[in-house]
mmCIF file of C-alpha atoms and ligand atoms in Angstrom:
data_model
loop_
_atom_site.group_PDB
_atom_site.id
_atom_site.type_symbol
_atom_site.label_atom_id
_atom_site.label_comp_id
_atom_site.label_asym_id
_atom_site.label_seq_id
_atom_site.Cartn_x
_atom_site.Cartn_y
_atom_site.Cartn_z
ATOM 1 C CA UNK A 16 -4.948 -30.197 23.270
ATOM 2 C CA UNK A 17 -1.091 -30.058 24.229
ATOM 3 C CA UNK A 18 -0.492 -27.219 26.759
ATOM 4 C CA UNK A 19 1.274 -24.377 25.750
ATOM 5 C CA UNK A 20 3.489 -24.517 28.986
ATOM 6 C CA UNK A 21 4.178 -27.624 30.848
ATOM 7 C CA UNK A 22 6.215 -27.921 34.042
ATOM 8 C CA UNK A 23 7.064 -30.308 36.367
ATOM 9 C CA UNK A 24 9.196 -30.146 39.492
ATOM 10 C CA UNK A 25 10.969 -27.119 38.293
ATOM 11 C CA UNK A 26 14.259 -26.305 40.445
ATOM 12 C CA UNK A 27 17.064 -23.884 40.141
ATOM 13 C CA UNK A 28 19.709 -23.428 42.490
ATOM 14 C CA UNK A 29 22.414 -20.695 42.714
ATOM 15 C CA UNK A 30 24.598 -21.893 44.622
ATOM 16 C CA UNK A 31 23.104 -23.501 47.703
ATOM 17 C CA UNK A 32 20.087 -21.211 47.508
ATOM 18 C CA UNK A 33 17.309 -22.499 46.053
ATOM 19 C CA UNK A 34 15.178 -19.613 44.179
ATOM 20 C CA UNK A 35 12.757 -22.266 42.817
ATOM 21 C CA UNK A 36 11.894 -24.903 44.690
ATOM 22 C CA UNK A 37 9.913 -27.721 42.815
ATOM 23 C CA UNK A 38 6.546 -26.028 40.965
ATOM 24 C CA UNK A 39 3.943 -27.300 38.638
ATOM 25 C CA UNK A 40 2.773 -25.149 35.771
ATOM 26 C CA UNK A 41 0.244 -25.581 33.103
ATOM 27 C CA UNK A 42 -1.319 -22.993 30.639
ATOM 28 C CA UNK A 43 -3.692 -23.759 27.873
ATOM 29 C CA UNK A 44 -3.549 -22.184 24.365
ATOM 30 C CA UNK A 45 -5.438 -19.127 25.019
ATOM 31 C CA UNK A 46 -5.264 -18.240 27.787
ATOM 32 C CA UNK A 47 -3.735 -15.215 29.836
ATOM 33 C CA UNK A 48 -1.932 -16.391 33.152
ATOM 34 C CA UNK A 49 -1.031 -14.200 35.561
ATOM 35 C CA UNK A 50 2.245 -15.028 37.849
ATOM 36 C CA UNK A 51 1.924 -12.966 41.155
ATOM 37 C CA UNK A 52 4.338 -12.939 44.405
ATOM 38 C CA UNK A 53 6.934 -10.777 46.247
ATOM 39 C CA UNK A 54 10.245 -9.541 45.310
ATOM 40 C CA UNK A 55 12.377 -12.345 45.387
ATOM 41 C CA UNK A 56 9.860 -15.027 45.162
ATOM 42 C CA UNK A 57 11.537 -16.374 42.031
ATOM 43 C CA UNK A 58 9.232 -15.539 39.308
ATOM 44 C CA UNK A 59 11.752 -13.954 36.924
ATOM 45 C CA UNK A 60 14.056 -16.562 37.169
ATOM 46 C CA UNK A 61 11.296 -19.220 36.198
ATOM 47 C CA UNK A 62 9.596 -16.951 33.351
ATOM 48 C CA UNK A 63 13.801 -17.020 31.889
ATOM 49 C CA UNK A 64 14.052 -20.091 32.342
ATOM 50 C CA UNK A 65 10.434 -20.978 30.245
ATOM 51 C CA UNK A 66 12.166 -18.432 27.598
ATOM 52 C CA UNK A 67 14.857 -20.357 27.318
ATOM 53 C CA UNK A 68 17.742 -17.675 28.652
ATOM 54 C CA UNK A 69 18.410 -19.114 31.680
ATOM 55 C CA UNK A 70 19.342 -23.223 32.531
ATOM 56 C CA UNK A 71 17.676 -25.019 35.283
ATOM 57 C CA UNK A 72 18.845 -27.369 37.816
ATOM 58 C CA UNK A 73 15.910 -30.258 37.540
ATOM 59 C CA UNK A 74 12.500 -30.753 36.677
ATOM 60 C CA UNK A 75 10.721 -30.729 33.502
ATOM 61 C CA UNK A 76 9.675 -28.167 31.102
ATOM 62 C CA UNK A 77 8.150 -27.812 27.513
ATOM 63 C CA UNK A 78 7.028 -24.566 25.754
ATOM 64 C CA UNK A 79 5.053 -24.686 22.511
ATOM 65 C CA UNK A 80 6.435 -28.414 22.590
ATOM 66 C CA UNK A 81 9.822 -28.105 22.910
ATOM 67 C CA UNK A 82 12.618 -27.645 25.886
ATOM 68 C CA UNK A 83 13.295 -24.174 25.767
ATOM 69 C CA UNK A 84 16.676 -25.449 26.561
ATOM 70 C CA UNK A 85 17.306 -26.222 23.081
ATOM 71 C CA UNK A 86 14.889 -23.767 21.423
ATOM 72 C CA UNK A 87 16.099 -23.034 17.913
ATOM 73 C CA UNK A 88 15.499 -20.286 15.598
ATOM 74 C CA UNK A 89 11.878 -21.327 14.869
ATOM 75 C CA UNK A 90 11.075 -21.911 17.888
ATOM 76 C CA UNK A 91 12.520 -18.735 19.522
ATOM 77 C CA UNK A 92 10.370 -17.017 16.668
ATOM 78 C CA UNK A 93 7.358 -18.388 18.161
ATOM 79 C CA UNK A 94 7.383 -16.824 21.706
ATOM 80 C CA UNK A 95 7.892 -12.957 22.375
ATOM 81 C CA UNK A 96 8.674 -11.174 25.579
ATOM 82 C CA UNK A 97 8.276 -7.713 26.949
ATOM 83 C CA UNK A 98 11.349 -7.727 29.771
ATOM 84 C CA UNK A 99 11.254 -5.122 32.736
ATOM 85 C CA UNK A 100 14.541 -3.362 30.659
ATOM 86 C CA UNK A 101 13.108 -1.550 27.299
ATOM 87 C CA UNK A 102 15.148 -3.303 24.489
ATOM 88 C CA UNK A 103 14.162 -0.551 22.123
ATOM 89 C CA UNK A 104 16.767 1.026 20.013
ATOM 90 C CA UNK A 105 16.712 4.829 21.267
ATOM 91 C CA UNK A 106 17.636 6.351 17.719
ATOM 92 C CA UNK A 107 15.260 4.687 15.595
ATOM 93 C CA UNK A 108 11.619 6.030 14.997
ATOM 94 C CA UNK A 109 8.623 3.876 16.096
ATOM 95 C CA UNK A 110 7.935 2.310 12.795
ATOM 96 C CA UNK A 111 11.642 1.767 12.034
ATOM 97 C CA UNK A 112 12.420 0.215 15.450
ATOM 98 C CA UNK A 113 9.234 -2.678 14.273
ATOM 99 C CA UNK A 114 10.705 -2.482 10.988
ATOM 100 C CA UNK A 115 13.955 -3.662 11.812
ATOM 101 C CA UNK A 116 12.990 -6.138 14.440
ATOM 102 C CA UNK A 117 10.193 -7.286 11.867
ATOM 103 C CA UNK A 118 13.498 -8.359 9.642
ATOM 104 C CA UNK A 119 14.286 -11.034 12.614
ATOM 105 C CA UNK A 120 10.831 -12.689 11.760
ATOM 106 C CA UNK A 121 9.827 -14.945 9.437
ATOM 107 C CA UNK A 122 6.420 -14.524 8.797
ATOM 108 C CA UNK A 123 6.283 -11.051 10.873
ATOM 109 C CA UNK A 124 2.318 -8.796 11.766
ATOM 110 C CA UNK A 125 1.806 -5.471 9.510
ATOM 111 C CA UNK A 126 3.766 -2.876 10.760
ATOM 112 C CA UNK A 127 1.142 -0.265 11.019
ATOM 113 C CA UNK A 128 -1.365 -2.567 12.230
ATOM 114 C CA UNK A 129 1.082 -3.904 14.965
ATOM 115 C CA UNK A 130 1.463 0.377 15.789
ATOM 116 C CA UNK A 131 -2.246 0.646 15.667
ATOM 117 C CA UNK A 132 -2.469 -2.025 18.375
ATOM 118 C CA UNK A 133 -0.746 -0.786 20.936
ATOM 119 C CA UNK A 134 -1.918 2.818 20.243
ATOM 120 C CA UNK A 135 0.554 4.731 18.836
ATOM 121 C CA UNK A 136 -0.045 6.209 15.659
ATOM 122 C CA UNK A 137 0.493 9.375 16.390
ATOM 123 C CA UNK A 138 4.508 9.000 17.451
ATOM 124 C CA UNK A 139 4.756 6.381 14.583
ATOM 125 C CA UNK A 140 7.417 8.910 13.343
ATOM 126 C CA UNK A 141 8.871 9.679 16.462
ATOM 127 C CA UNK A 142 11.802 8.709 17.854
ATOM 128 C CA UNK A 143 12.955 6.280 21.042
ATOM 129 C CA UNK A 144 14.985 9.516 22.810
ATOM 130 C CA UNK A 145 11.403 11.538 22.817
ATOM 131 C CA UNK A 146 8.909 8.899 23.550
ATOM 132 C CA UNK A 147 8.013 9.029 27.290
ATOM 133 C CA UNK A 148 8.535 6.313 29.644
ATOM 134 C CA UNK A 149 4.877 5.044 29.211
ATOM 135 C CA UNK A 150 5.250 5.196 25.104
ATOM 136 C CA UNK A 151 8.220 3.631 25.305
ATOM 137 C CA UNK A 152 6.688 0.461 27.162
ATOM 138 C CA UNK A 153 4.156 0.265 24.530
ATOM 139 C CA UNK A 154 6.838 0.169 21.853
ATOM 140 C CA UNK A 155 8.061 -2.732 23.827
ATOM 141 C CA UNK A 156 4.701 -4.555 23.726
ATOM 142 C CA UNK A 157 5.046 -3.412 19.869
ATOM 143 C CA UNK A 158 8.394 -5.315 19.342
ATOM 144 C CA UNK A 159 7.160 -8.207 21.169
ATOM 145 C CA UNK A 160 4.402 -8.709 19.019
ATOM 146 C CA UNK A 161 6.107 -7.687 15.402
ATOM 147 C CA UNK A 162 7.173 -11.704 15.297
ATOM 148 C CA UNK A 163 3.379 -12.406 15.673
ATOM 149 C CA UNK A 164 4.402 -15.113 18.305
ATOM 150 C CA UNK A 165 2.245 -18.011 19.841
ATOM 151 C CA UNK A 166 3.052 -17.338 23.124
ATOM 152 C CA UNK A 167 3.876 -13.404 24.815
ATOM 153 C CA UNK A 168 5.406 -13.386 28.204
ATOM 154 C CA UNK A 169 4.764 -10.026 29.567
ATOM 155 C CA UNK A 170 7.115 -8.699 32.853
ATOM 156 C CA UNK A 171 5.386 -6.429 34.616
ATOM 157 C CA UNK A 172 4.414 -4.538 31.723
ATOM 158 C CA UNK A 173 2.776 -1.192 33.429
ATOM 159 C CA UNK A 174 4.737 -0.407 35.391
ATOM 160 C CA UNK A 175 4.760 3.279 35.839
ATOM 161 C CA UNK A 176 1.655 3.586 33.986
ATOM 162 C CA UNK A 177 -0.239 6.670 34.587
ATOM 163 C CA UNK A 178 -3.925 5.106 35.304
ATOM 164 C CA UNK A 179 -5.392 5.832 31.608
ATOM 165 C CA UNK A 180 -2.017 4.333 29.952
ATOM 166 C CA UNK A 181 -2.550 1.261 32.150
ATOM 167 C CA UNK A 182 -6.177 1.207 31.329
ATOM 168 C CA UNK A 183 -5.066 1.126 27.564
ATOM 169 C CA UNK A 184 -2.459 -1.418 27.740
ATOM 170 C CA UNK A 185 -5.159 -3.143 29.438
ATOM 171 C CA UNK A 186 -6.921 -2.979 26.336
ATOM 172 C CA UNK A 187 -4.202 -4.429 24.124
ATOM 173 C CA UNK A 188 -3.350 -7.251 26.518
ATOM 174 C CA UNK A 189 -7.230 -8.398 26.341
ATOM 175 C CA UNK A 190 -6.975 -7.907 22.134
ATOM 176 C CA UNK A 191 -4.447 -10.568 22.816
ATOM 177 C CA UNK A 192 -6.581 -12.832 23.799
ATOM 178 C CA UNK A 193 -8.801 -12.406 20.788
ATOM 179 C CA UNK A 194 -5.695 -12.948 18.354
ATOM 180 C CA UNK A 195 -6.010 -16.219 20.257
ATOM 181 C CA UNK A 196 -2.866 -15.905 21.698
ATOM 182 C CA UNK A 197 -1.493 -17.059 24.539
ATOM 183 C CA UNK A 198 -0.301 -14.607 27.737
ATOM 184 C CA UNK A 199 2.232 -15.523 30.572
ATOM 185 C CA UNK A 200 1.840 -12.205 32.783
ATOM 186 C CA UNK A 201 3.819 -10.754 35.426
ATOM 187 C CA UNK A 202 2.546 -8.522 37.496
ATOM 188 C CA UNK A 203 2.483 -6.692 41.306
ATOM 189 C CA UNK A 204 -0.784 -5.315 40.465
ATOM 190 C CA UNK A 205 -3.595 -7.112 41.810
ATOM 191 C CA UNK A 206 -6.274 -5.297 39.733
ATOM 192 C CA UNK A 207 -4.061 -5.660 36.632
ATOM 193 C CA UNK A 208 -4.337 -9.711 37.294
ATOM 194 C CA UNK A 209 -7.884 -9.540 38.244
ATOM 195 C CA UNK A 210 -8.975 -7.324 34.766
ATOM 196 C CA UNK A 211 -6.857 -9.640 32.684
ATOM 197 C CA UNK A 212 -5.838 -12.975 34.056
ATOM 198 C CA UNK A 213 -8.396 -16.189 33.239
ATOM 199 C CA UNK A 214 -5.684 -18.010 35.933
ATOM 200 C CA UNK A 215 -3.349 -16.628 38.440
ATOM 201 C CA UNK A 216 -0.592 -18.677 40.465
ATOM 202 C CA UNK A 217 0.796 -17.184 43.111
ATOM 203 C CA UNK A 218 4.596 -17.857 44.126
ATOM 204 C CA UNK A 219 6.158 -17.485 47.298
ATOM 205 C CA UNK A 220 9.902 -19.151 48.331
ATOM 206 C CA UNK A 221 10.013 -20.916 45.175
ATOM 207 C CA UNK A 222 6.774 -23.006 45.749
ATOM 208 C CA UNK A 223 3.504 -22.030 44.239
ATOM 209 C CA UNK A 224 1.162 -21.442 47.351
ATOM 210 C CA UNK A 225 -2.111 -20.947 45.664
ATOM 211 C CA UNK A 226 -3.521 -21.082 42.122
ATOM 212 C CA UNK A 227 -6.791 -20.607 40.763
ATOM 213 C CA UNK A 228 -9.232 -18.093 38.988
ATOM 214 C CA UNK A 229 -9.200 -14.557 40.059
ATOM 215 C CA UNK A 230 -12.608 -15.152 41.803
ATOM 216 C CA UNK A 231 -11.335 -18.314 43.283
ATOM 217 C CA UNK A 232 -8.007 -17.753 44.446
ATOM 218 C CA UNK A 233 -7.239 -19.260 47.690
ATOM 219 C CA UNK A 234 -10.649 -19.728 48.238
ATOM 220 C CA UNK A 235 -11.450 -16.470 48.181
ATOM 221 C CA UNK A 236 -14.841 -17.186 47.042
ATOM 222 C CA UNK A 237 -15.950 -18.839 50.071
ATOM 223 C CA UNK A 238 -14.277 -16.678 52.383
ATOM 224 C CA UNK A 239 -16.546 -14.353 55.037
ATOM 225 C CA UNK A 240 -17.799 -11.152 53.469
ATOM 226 C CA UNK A 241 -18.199 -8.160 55.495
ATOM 227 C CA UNK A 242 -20.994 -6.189 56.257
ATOM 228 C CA UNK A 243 -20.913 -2.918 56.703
ATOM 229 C CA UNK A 244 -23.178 0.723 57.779
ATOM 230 C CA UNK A 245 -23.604 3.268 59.587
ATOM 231 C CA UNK A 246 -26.269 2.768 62.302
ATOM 232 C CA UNK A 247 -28.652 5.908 61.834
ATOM 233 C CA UNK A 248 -28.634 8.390 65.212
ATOM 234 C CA UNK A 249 -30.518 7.450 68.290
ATOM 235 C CA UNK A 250 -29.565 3.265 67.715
ATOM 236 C CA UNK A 251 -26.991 1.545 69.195
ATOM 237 C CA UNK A 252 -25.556 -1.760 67.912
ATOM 238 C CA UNK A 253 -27.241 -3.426 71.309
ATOM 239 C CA UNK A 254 -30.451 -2.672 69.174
ATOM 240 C CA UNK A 255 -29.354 -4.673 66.326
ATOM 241 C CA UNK A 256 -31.529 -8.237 66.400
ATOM 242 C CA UNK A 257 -29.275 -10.283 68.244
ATOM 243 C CA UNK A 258 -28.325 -12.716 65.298
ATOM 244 C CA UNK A 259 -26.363 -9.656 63.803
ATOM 245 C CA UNK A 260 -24.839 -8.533 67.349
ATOM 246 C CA UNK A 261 -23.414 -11.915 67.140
ATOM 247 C CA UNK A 262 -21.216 -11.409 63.837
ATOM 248 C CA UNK A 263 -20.133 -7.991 65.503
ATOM 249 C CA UNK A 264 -16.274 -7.500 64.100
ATOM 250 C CA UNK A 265 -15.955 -3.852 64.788
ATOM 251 C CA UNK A 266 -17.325 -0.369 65.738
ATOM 252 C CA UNK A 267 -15.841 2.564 64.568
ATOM 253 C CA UNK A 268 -18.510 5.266 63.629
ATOM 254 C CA UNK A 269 -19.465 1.890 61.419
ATOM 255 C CA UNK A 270 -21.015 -1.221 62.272
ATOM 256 C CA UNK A 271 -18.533 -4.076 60.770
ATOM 257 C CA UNK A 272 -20.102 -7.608 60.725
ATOM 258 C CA UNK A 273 -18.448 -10.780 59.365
ATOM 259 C CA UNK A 274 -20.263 -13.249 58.266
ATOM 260 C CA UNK A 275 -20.724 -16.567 55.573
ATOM 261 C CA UNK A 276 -24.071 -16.556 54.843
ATOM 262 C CA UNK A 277 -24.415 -12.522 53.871
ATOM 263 C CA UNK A 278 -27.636 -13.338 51.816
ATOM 264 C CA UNK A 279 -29.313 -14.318 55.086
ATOM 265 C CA UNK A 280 -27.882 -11.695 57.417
ATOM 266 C CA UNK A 281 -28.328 -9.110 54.718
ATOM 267 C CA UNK A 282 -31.983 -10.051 55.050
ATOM 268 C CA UNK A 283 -32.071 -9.836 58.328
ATOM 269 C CA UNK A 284 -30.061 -6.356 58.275
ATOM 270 C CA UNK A 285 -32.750 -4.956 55.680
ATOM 271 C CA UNK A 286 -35.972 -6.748 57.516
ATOM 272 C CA UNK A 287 -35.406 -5.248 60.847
ATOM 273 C CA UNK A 288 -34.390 -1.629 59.319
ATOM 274 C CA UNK A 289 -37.098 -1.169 57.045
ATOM 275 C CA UNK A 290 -39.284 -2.290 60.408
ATOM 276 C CA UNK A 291 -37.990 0.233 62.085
ATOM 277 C CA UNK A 292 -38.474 3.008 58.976
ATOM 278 C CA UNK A 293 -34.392 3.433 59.081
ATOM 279 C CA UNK A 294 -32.513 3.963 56.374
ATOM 280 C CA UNK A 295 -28.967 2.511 56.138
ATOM 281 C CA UNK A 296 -28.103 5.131 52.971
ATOM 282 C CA UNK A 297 -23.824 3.952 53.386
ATOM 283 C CA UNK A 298 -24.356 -0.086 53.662
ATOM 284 C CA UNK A 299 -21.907 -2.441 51.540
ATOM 285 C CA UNK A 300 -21.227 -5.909 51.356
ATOM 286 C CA UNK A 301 -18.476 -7.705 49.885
ATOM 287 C CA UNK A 302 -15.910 -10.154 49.736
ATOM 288 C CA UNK A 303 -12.190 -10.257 50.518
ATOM 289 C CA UNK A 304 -10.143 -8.425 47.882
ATOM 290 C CA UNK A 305 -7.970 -9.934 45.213
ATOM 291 C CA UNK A 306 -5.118 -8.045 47.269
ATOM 292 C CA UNK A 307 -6.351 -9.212 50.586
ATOM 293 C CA UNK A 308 -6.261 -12.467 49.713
ATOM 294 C CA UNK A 309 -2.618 -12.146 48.251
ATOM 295 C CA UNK A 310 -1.134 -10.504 51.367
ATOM 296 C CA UNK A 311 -2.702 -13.689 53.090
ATOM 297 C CA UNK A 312 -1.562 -16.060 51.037
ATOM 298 C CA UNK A 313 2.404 -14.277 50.756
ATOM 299 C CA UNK A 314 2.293 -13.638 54.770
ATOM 300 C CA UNK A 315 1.578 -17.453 55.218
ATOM 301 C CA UNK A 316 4.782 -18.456 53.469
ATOM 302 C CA UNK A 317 7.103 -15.737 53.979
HETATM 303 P P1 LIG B 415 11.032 -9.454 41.736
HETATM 304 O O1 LIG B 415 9.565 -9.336 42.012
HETATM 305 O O2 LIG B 415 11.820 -8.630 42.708
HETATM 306 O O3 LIG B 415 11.407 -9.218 40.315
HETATM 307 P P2 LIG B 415 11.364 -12.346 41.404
HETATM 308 O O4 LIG B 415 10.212 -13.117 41.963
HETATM 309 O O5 LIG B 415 11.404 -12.138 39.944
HETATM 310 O O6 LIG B 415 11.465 -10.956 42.163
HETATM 311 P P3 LIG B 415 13.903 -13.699 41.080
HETATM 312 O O7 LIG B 415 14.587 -12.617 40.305
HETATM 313 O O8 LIG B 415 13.492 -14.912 40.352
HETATM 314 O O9 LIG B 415 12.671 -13.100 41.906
HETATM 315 O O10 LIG B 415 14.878 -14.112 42.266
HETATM 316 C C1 LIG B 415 14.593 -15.186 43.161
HETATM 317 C C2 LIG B 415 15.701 -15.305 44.167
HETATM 318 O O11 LIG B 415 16.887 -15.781 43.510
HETATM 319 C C3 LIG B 415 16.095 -13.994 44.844
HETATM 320 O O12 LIG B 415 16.347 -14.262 46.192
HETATM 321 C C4 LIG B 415 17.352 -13.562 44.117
HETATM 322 O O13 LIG B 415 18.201 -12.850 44.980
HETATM 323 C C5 LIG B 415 17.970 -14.891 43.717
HETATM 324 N N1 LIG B 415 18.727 -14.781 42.459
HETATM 325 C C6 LIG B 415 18.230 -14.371 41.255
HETATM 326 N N2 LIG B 415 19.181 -14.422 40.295
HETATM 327 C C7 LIG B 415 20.318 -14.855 40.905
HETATM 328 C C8 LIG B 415 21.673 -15.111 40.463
HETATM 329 N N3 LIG B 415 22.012 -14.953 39.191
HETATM 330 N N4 LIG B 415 22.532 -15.554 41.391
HETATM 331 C C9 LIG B 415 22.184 -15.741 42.666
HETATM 332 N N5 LIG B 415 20.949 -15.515 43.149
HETATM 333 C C10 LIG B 415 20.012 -15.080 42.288
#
């Protein structure tokens, strides 16, 4: 099947700066991508470029099967956005806001239904002036989606999300998904792209430095995992076995060992505990952190 988004070599220039220098993109029907990297990194100016509002200097690019360069009406009414500015009208109610914007459409979603989506039946008859800043973003996500569009580029649309708003937008971003739509996502929150993404790329200076699934990303999955607990009173780490003494990464009132194989040192952790009738009640294992893993990857190519 024909990508949604296709790009090749993508550049733009302003002036003799270049904010993108040369990335590859490809996103399948379905699928919810999630764009991540640091201020400046040149992910707006791509994501307006792929909606057609901005030109570029080289490269190649086709949304939905056409250069968003010369998108037309039918085309434009195939691809929605949710931009960091709220381009609600502030003296309309809910339901007229998507009532006028459903107008632009031609075959536009139910108007309740499209309310109902992103939760807001209760202010359906309230107006843009009272809504609060979270209410208001949902309206957004609203009006993105009155045009029932193919594709739904989302920019950074929590931010300032109280934790249970976030959790709900959450909600409506995945019931995107099951519409069978597709999701462009751009976000600076790493558990928003690890909830919701099925791919994240991550862009730094214009290049794309890493892409891959949230569990694979920059081969997260086969990074070390830690080990860590609280040895119980009267041992010291020298008592540890000294197979474990050897992945020693740190002592702090907790025992921090790094290691590759935590299956096999885990083991070993448990074996020589339970030996020993200890109990290690605070012990946790795991692997680097979406976030950790970011930082790495953004430090790299600052
Ligand atoms: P943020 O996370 O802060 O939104 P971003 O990744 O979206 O950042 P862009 O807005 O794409 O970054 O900007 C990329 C670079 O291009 C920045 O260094 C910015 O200063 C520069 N830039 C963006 N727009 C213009 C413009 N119209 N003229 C000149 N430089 C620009």
């Amino acid at each position: 099947m024909e990508p949604v988004v296709s790009v090749r070599g993508l550049r733009k220039r302003y002036g003799q700066f270049e904010a993108v220098a040369g990335i590859d993109l490809e996103i399948a029907r379905g699928e919810i991508f999630a764009f991540l990297g640091p201020n400046g990194a040149g992910k707006t100016t791509t994501v307006e470029i792929l909606e057609g509002f901005r030109a570029r200097t080289a490269g190649e690019v086709s949304v939905l099967g056409v250069d968003p360069a010369h998108g037309d009406a039918a085309w434009r009414n195939r691809v929605g956005a949710v931009l960091q500015e709220s381009n609600a009208e502030p003296g309309l109610t809910v339901r007229e806001s998507l009532q006028l914007y459903s107008g632009y459409y031609l075959e536009p979603r139910d108007i309740d239904e499209t309310i109902a989506l992103v939760g807001l039946q209760e202010k359906a008859d309230t107006t843009g002036t009272k809504l609060s800043g979270g209410q208001r973003r949902r309206l957004d996500v609203a009006l993105a989606l009155i045009g029932d569009p193919e594709l739904i580029f989302l920019d950074e649309p929590t931010t300032g999300f109280d934790p249970s708003a976030r959790r709900t937008a959450w909600h409506v971003i995945d019931g995107l998904r099951e519409l069978g739509k597709t999701v462009f996502l751009t976000t600076h929150y790493m558990d928003e792209a690890e909830q919701l993404a099925d791919r994240i790329a991550v862009i730094a200076g214009g290049r794309i430095v890493a892409e891959g699934t949230p569990g694979t990303l920059g081969g997260r999955n086969s990074m070390a995992a830690t080990i860590r607990f609280t040895l119980p009173e009267g041992t010291g780490a020298d008592d540890l076995p000294p197979e474990l003494r050897a992945l020693l990464a740190g002592e702090d009132g907790r025992v921090t060992l790094t290691t590759d194989t935590p299956l096999v040192h885990l083991h070993a952790l448990t074996g020589w505990a339970i030996g020993r009738g200890l109990d290690l009640p605070d012990l946790d294992v795991r692997q680097p952190t979406l976030e950790e893993v970011y930082l790495e990857l953004t430090e790299e190519h600052a």
